[in-house]
XYZ file of C-alpha atoms in Angstrom:
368
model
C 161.832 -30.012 143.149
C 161.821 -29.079 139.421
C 164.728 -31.262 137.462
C 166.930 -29.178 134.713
C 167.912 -31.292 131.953
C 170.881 -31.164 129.999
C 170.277 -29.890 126.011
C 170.667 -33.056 124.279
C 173.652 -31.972 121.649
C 175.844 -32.202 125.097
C 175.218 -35.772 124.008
C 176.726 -35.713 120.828
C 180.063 -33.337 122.264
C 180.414 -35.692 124.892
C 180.861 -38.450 122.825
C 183.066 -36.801 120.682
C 185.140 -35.420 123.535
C 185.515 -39.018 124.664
C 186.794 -40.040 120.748
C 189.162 -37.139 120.697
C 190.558 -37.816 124.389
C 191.422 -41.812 123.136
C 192.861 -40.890 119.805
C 194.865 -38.228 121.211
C 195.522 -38.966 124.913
C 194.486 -42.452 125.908
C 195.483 -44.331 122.624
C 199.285 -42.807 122.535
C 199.690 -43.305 126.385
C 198.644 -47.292 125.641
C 200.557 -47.755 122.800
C 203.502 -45.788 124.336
C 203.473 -47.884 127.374
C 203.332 -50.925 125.276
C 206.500 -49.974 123.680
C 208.681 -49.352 126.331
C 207.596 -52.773 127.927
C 208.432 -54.475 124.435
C 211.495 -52.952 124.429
C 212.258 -53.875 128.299
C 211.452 -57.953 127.698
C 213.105 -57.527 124.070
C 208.903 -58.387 122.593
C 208.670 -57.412 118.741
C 205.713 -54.541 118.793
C 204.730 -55.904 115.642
C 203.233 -59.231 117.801
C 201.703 -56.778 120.280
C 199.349 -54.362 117.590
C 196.811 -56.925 117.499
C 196.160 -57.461 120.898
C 196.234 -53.517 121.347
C 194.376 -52.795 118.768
C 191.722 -54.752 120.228
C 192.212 -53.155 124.086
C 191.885 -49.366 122.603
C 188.761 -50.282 120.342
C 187.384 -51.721 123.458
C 188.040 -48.828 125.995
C 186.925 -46.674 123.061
C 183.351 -48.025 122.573
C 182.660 -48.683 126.252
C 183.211 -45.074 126.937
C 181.397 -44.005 123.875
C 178.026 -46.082 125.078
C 179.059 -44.691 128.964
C 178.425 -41.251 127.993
C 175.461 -41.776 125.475
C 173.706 -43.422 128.935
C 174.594 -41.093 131.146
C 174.600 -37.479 129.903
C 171.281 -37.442 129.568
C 171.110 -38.449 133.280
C 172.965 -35.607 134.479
C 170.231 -32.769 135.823
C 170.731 -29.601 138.418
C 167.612 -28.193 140.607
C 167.407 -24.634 142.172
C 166.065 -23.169 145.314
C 166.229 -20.222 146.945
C 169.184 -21.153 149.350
C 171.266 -24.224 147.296
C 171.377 -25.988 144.566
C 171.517 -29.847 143.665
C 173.807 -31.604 141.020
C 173.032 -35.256 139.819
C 174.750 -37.382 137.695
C 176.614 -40.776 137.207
C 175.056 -43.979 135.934
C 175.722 -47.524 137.804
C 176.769 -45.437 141.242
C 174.470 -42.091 141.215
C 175.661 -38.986 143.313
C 173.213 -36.141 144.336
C 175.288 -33.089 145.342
C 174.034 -30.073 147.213
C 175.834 -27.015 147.086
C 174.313 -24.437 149.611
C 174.632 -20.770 148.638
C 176.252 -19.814 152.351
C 178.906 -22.115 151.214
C 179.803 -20.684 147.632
C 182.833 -18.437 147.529
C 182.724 -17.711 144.138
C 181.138 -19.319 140.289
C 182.642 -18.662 137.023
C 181.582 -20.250 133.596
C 183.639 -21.357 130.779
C 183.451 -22.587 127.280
C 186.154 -24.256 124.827
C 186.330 -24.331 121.204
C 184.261 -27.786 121.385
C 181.759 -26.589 123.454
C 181.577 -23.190 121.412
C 180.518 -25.269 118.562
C 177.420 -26.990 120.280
C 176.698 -23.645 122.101
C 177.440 -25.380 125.757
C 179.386 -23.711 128.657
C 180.503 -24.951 131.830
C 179.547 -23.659 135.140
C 182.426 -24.033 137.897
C 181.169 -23.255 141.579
C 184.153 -22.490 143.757
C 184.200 -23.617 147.603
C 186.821 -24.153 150.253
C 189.281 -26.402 148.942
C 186.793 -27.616 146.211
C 185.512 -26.982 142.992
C 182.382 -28.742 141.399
C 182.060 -28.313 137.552
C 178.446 -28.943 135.666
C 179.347 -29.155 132.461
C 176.954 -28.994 129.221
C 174.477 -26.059 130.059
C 173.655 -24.805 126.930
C 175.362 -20.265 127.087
C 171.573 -18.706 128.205
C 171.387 -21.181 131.401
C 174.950 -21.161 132.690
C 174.419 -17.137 132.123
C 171.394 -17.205 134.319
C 172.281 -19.421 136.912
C 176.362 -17.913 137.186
C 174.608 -14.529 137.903
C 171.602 -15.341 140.413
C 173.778 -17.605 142.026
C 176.432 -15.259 142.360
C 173.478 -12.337 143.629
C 172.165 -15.351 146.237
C 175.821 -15.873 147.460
C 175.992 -11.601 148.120
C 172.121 -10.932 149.305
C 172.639 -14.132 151.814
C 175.962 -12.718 153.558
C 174.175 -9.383 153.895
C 171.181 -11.186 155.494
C 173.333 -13.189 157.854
C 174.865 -10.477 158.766
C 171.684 -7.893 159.582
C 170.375 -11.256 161.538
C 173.145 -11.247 163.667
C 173.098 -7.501 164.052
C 169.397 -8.109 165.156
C 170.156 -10.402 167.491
C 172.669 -8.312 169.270
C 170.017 -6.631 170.917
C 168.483 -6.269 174.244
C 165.165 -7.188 173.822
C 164.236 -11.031 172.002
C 162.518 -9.891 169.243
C 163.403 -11.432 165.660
C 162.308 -10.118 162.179
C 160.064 -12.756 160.895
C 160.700 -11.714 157.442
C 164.488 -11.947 157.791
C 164.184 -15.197 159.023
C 161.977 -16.481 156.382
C 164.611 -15.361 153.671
C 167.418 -17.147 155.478
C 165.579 -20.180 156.374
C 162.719 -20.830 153.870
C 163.929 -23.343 151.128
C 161.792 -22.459 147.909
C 162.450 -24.415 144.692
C 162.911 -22.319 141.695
C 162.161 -23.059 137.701
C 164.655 -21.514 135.349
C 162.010 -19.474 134.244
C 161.517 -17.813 136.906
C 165.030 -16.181 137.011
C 165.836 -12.834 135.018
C 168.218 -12.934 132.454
C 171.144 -11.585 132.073
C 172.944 -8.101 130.802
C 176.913 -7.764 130.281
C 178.476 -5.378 132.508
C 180.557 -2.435 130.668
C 183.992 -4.031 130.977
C 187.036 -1.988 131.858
C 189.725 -3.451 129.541
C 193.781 -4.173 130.472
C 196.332 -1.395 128.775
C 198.705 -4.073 128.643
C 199.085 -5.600 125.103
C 202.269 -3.565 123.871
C 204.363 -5.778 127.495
C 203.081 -8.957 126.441
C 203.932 -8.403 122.418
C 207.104 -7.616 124.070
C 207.663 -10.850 126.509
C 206.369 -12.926 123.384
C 208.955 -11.489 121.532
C 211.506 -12.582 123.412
C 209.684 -15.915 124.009
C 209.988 -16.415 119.671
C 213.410 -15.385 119.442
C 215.148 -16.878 122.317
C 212.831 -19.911 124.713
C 211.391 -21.136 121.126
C 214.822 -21.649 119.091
C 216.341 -23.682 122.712
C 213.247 -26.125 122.865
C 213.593 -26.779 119.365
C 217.245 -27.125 119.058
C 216.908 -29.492 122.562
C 214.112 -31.542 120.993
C 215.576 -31.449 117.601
C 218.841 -33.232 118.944
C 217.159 -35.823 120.552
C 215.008 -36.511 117.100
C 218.597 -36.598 115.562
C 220.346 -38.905 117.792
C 216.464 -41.513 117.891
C 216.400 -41.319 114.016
C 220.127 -42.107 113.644
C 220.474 -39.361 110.822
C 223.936 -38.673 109.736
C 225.128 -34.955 107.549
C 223.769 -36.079 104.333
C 220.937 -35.399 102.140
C 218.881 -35.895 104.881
C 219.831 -33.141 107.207
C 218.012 -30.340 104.671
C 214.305 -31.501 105.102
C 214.755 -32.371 108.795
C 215.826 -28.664 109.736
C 213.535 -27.472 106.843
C 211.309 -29.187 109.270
C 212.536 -27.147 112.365
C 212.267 -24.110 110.757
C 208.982 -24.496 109.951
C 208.122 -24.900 112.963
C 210.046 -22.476 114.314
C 208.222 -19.705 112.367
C 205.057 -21.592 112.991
C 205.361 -21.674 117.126
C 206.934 -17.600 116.819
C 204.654 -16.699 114.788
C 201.638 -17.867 117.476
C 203.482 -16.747 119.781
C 203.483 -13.306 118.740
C 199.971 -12.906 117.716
C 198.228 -14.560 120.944
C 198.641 -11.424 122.660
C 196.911 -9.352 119.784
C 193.944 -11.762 120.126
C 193.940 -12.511 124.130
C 194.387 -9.042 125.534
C 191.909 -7.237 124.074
C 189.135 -9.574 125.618
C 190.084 -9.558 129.278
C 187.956 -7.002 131.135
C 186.865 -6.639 134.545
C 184.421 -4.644 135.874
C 183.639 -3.735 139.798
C 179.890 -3.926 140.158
C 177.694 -3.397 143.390
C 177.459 -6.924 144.004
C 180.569 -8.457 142.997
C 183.837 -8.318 140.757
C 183.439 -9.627 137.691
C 186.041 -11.094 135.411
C 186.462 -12.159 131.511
C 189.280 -13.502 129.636
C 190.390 -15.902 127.111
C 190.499 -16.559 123.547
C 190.158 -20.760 122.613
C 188.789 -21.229 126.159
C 186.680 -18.212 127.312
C 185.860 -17.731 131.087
C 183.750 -15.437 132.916
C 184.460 -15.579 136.847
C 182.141 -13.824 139.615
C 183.410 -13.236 142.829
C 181.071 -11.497 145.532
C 182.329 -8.616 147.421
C 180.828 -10.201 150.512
C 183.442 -13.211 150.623
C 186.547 -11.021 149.796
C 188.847 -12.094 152.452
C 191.822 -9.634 151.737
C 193.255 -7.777 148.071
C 197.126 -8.005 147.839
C 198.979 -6.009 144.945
C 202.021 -7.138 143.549
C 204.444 -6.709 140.925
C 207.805 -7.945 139.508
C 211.136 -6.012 138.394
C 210.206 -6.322 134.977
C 206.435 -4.997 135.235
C 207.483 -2.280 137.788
C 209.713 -0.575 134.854
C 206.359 -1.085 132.854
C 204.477 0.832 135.313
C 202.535 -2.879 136.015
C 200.791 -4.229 138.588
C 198.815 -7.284 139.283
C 195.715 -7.464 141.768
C 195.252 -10.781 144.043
C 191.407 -10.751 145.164
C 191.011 -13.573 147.712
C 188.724 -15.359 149.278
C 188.472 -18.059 151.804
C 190.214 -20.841 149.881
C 190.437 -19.332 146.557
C 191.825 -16.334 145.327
C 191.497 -14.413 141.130
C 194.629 -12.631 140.070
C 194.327 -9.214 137.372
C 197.244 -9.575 135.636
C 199.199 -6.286 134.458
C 196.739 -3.787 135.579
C 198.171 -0.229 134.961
C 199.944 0.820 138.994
C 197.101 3.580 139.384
C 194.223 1.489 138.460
C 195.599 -0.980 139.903
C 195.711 0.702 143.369
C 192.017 2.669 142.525
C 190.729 -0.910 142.195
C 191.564 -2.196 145.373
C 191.148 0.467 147.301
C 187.192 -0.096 145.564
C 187.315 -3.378 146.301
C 188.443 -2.742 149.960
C 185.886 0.259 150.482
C 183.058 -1.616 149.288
C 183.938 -4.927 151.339
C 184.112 -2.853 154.578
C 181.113 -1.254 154.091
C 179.153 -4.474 153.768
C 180.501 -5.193 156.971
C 180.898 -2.501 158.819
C 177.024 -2.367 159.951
C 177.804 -6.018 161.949
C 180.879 -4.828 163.178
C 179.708 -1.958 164.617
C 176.708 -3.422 166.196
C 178.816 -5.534 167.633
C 180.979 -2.136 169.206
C 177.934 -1.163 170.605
C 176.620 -4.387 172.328
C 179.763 -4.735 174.350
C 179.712 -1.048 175.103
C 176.640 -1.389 176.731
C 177.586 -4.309 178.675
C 180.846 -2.535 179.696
């Protein structure tokens, strides 16, 4: 079995995930903690910032040399019907995902691992998810497609085997068999790359400016003016010269947060697409954390369409693809693409499994 490696600058944004997650998340959680225990036994916080200083700088550097030791540790293998995860340091775990298993795989990248050109690949099961993160954007492109083509081309197989053996005589198609049953390791090289589909993009972008509108001007001014009264009544400030920098300061961010708020849309919306290939529905989206999802048609358990008073006077709908355990929602789909789309979806679904089903007709027709 031929090892994958993990591109070494996962290294380096691994360790700096781990500083960012204890100054901003681990650190304030300690220190916050620590307060409200000082303040419960009436113990001065002052004595306590020693002895926390020294508990954060040692979490800090134990899970900086943790990740140095074992990122480079973490490696995937391929064959023709699974794939193979390992990772972890003191207590190593080998998992193998087979393809007849899969329901779906999507990749994803954030801002951090746009910088070091790493993605993650997420392959979706029943009732579980495993993640392999720090494939550099070529691999996790590669793999998130052939998987996704092994996941479609094995259903179809299954299902022609069955068909096969549905009839009278005992003879088995040693070929099929082979392509179901052989396990053939594969190199990365091996695999063909990858092309973008032509994406179908949403209509959608003049409703959300519209519900962030009314997000800026009316959610945004009650969660400041709620949070602002608490900082009041905490900071003890009285109507004095005070008062004008502290709701300078909630202004500010009032036009700040509205002013996000607003233009989110202008930048999400245009990059969500989907697009209804052969094989599968495809998916993109996102703006500081991108995602591509791929879910074959061969898994589609059922496609519900759905939509709310508000999007219905919009002429909205939203599309809810599932699959056994999982399920993808298209959010604000125009009402007649959104109905075209699922009647695709539906058509194509059936027709992968309408050749099993009506084998199956036929075999207990001729035992009736």
């Amino acid at each position: 079995m031929e090892w994958n490696r993990l591109p070494k600058r996962f290294v380096v944004q691994s360790v700096l995930a781990t500083v960012f997650k204890a100054v901003f998340l681990w650190f304030p959680m300690l220190f916050g903690v620590s307060w409200i225990v000082g303040w419960s036994y009436s113990i001065e916080i002052k004595a306590m910032i020693p002895f926390l200083a020294w508990i954060a700088s040692g979490i800090l550097v134990l899970s900086v040399v943790y990740s140095i030791f074992e990122v480079p540790r973490r490696c995937f293998a391929l064959t023709t019907l699974d794939m193979t995860y390992r990772y972890g340091l003191f207590a190593r775990t080998e998992i193998v995902i087979p393809f007849s298993r899969i329901q779906a795989v999507a990749s994803y990248n954030s801002t951090l691992g746009r910088l070091f050109r790493v993605s993650t690949l997420q392959i979706v099961q029943v009732n579980d998810n495993t993640k392999l993160r720090g494939l550099d954007f070529q691999t996790v492109a590669t793999v998130r497609e052939y998987i996704a083509l092994r996941v479609f081309d094995i259903a179809k197989r299954h299902n022609a085997q069955q068909l096969e053996s549905l009839k009278d005589d005992d003879q088995r198609d040693e070929t099929l068999n082979n392509n179901l049953h052989d396990n053939t390791p594969l190199a990365l090289s091996a695999l063909v790359g990858t092309v973008d589909p032509s994406w179908s993009r949403y209509k959608c972008l003049g409703f959300e400016l519209f519900g962030s509108v009314v997000l800026a001007v009316l959610v945004v001014p009650i969660l400041l003016g709620f949070g602002g009264g608490v900082a009041w009544e905490l900071l003890d400030l009285s109507w004095n010269s005070a008062a004008i920098p502290f709701f300078g300061i909630l202004g500010s961010l009032w036009i700040a947060l509205s002013t996000l708020t607003i233009l989110y849309p202008c930048l999400e919306v245009p990059r969500r697409g989907y697009a209804l290939r052969k094989t599968d529905l495809s998916m993109t989206r996102g703006v500081i954390s991108k995602k591509r999802e791929v879910w074959p048609l061969t898994n589609i358990q059922h496609v519900t369409k759905s939509s709310r008073f508000v999007e219905r006077k919009f002429n909205f709908s939203n599309l809810l693809v599932y699959v056994a355990g999982a399920g993808t929602t298209l959010y604000r789909l125009e009402k007649a693409e959104a109905e075209k789309l699922r009647e695709q979806i539906l058509d194509r679904a059936r027709k992968y499994n309408s050749d099993l089903d009506n084998g199956k007709n036929k075999q207990h027709d001729h035992k009736a």
